[in-house]
Coordinates of C-alpha atoms in Angstrom, one line a residue:
E113 CA 144.8 117.1 86.3
G114 CA 143.4 114.1 88.3
K115 CA 144.8 112.6 91.4
G116 CA 148.3 111.2 90.7
D117 CA 148.3 112.7 87.2
T118 CA 150.8 115.5 87.7
R119 CA 153.4 116.9 85.5
H120 CA 156.1 115.4 87.8
S121 CA 154.7 111.9 87.8
R122 CA 154.4 111.9 84.0
H123 CA 158.0 113.1 83.7
L124 CA 159.2 110.4 86.1
V125 CA 157.4 107.6 84.2
K126 CA 158.5 109.0 80.8
T127 CA 162.2 109.2 82.0
L128 CA 162.0 105.6 83.4
A129 CA 160.5 104.3 80.2
E130 CA 163.3 105.9 78.1
K131 CA 166.1 104.4 80.3
A132 CA 164.8 101.0 81.4
P133 CA 162.6 98.2 80.2
L134 CA 159.6 99.5 81.9
R135 CA 156.3 97.5 82.2
V136 CA 153.2 99.1 83.7
T137 CA 149.6 97.9 84.4
A138 CA 146.4 99.9 84.0
A139 CA 143.1 98.8 85.5
D140 CA 141.0 101.2 83.4
E141 CA 141.0 103.5 80.4
A142 CA 142.1 106.5 82.5
G143 CA 145.2 104.6 83.7
E144 CA 146.1 103.5 80.2
A145 CA 145.6 107.1 78.9
F146 CA 148.0 108.4 81.6
F147 CA 150.7 106.0 80.6
R148 CA 150.2 106.7 76.9
R149 CA 150.9 110.3 77.7
C150 CA 154.1 109.2 79.2
G151 CA 155.3 107.4 76.1
I152 CA 154.0 103.8 76.8
E153 CA 152.6 102.9 73.4
R154 CA 152.6 99.1 73.2
W155 CA 149.8 97.4 75.1
V156 CA 148.7 93.8 75.6
D157 CA 145.9 92.2 77.6
G158 CA 146.9 91.0 81.0
D159 CA 145.4 88.8 83.7
G160 CA 142.2 89.8 85.4
G161 CA 141.2 92.4 82.7
L162 CA 144.3 94.5 83.3
R163 CA 146.1 96.1 80.4
V164 CA 149.9 95.8 80.4
G165 CA 151.9 98.6 78.8
L166 CA 155.5 98.1 77.6
G167 CA 158.0 100.9 77.4
P168 CA 160.1 101.4 74.3
L169 CA 163.0 99.4 75.8
H170 CA 160.9 96.5 77.1
P171 CA 161.3 93.2 75.1
A172 CA 158.3 92.2 73.0
P173 CA 156.3 89.1 74.1
V174 CA 157.6 85.9 72.7
N175 CA 154.8 83.6 71.5
G176 CA 152.4 85.8 73.4
V177 CA 154.3 85.4 76.7
L178 CA 155.9 88.4 78.5
P179 CA 159.3 87.9 80.3
S180 CA 159.0 87.3 84.1
V181 CA 158.9 90.3 86.3
V182 CA 161.1 90.8 89.3
R183 CA 159.2 90.5 92.6
F184 CA 160.3 91.3 96.1
N185 CA 159.2 91.1 99.7
G186 CA 159.2 94.7 100.9
D187 CA 158.6 93.9 104.5
G188 CA 161.4 91.4 104.5
I189 CA 163.8 93.9 103.0
V190 CA 162.9 96.5 105.6
R191 CA 163.5 94.0 108.4
T192 CA 166.9 93.0 107.0
F193 CA 168.0 96.6 106.6
K194 CA 166.9 97.5 110.2
Q195 CA 168.7 94.5 111.6
E196 CA 171.8 94.8 109.4
P197 CA 172.5 98.5 108.7
E198 CA 175.8 97.6 106.9
T199 CA 173.8 95.6 104.4
F200 CA 171.6 98.6 103.8
E201 CA 174.6 100.8 103.2
A202 CA 176.1 98.4 100.8
Y203 CA 173.0 98.1 98.7
K204 CA 172.4 101.8 98.9
S205 CA 175.9 102.4 97.5
R206 CA 175.4 99.9 94.7
F207 CA 172.0 101.5 93.8
V208 CA 173.4 105.0 93.7
A209 CA 176.3 103.9 91.6
A210 CA 173.9 102.2 89.1
L211 CA 171.8 105.4 88.9
E212 CA 174.9 107.4 88.2
R213 CA 175.7 105.1 85.2
Y214 CA 172.3 106.0 83.7
S215 CA 173.2 109.6 83.5
N216 CA 175.8 108.6 80.9
I217 CA 173.3 106.9 78.6
A218 CA 172.2 109.1 75.7

């Protein structure tokens, strides 16, 4: 198995694809092949020569346009959590509660 292509990483991606509207990008054939082994079967051409894979729960493109992705500023989040530990604890609790709800999905 190549770098990053482990049984555990495939299992994680497969599980996420089964439970959430997962979207992935692949820069080359090896990347696309990895995600295909994880159950990502729908592919479209993306910007800059990237291939975009859509998990089974991801909505299909409408008129050739994919829904917007959620983006975030990781450095800003870390700064906020360091400066406001109570905010970190509140978000952590909400995140854990949301994960617990996924265990009830068949």
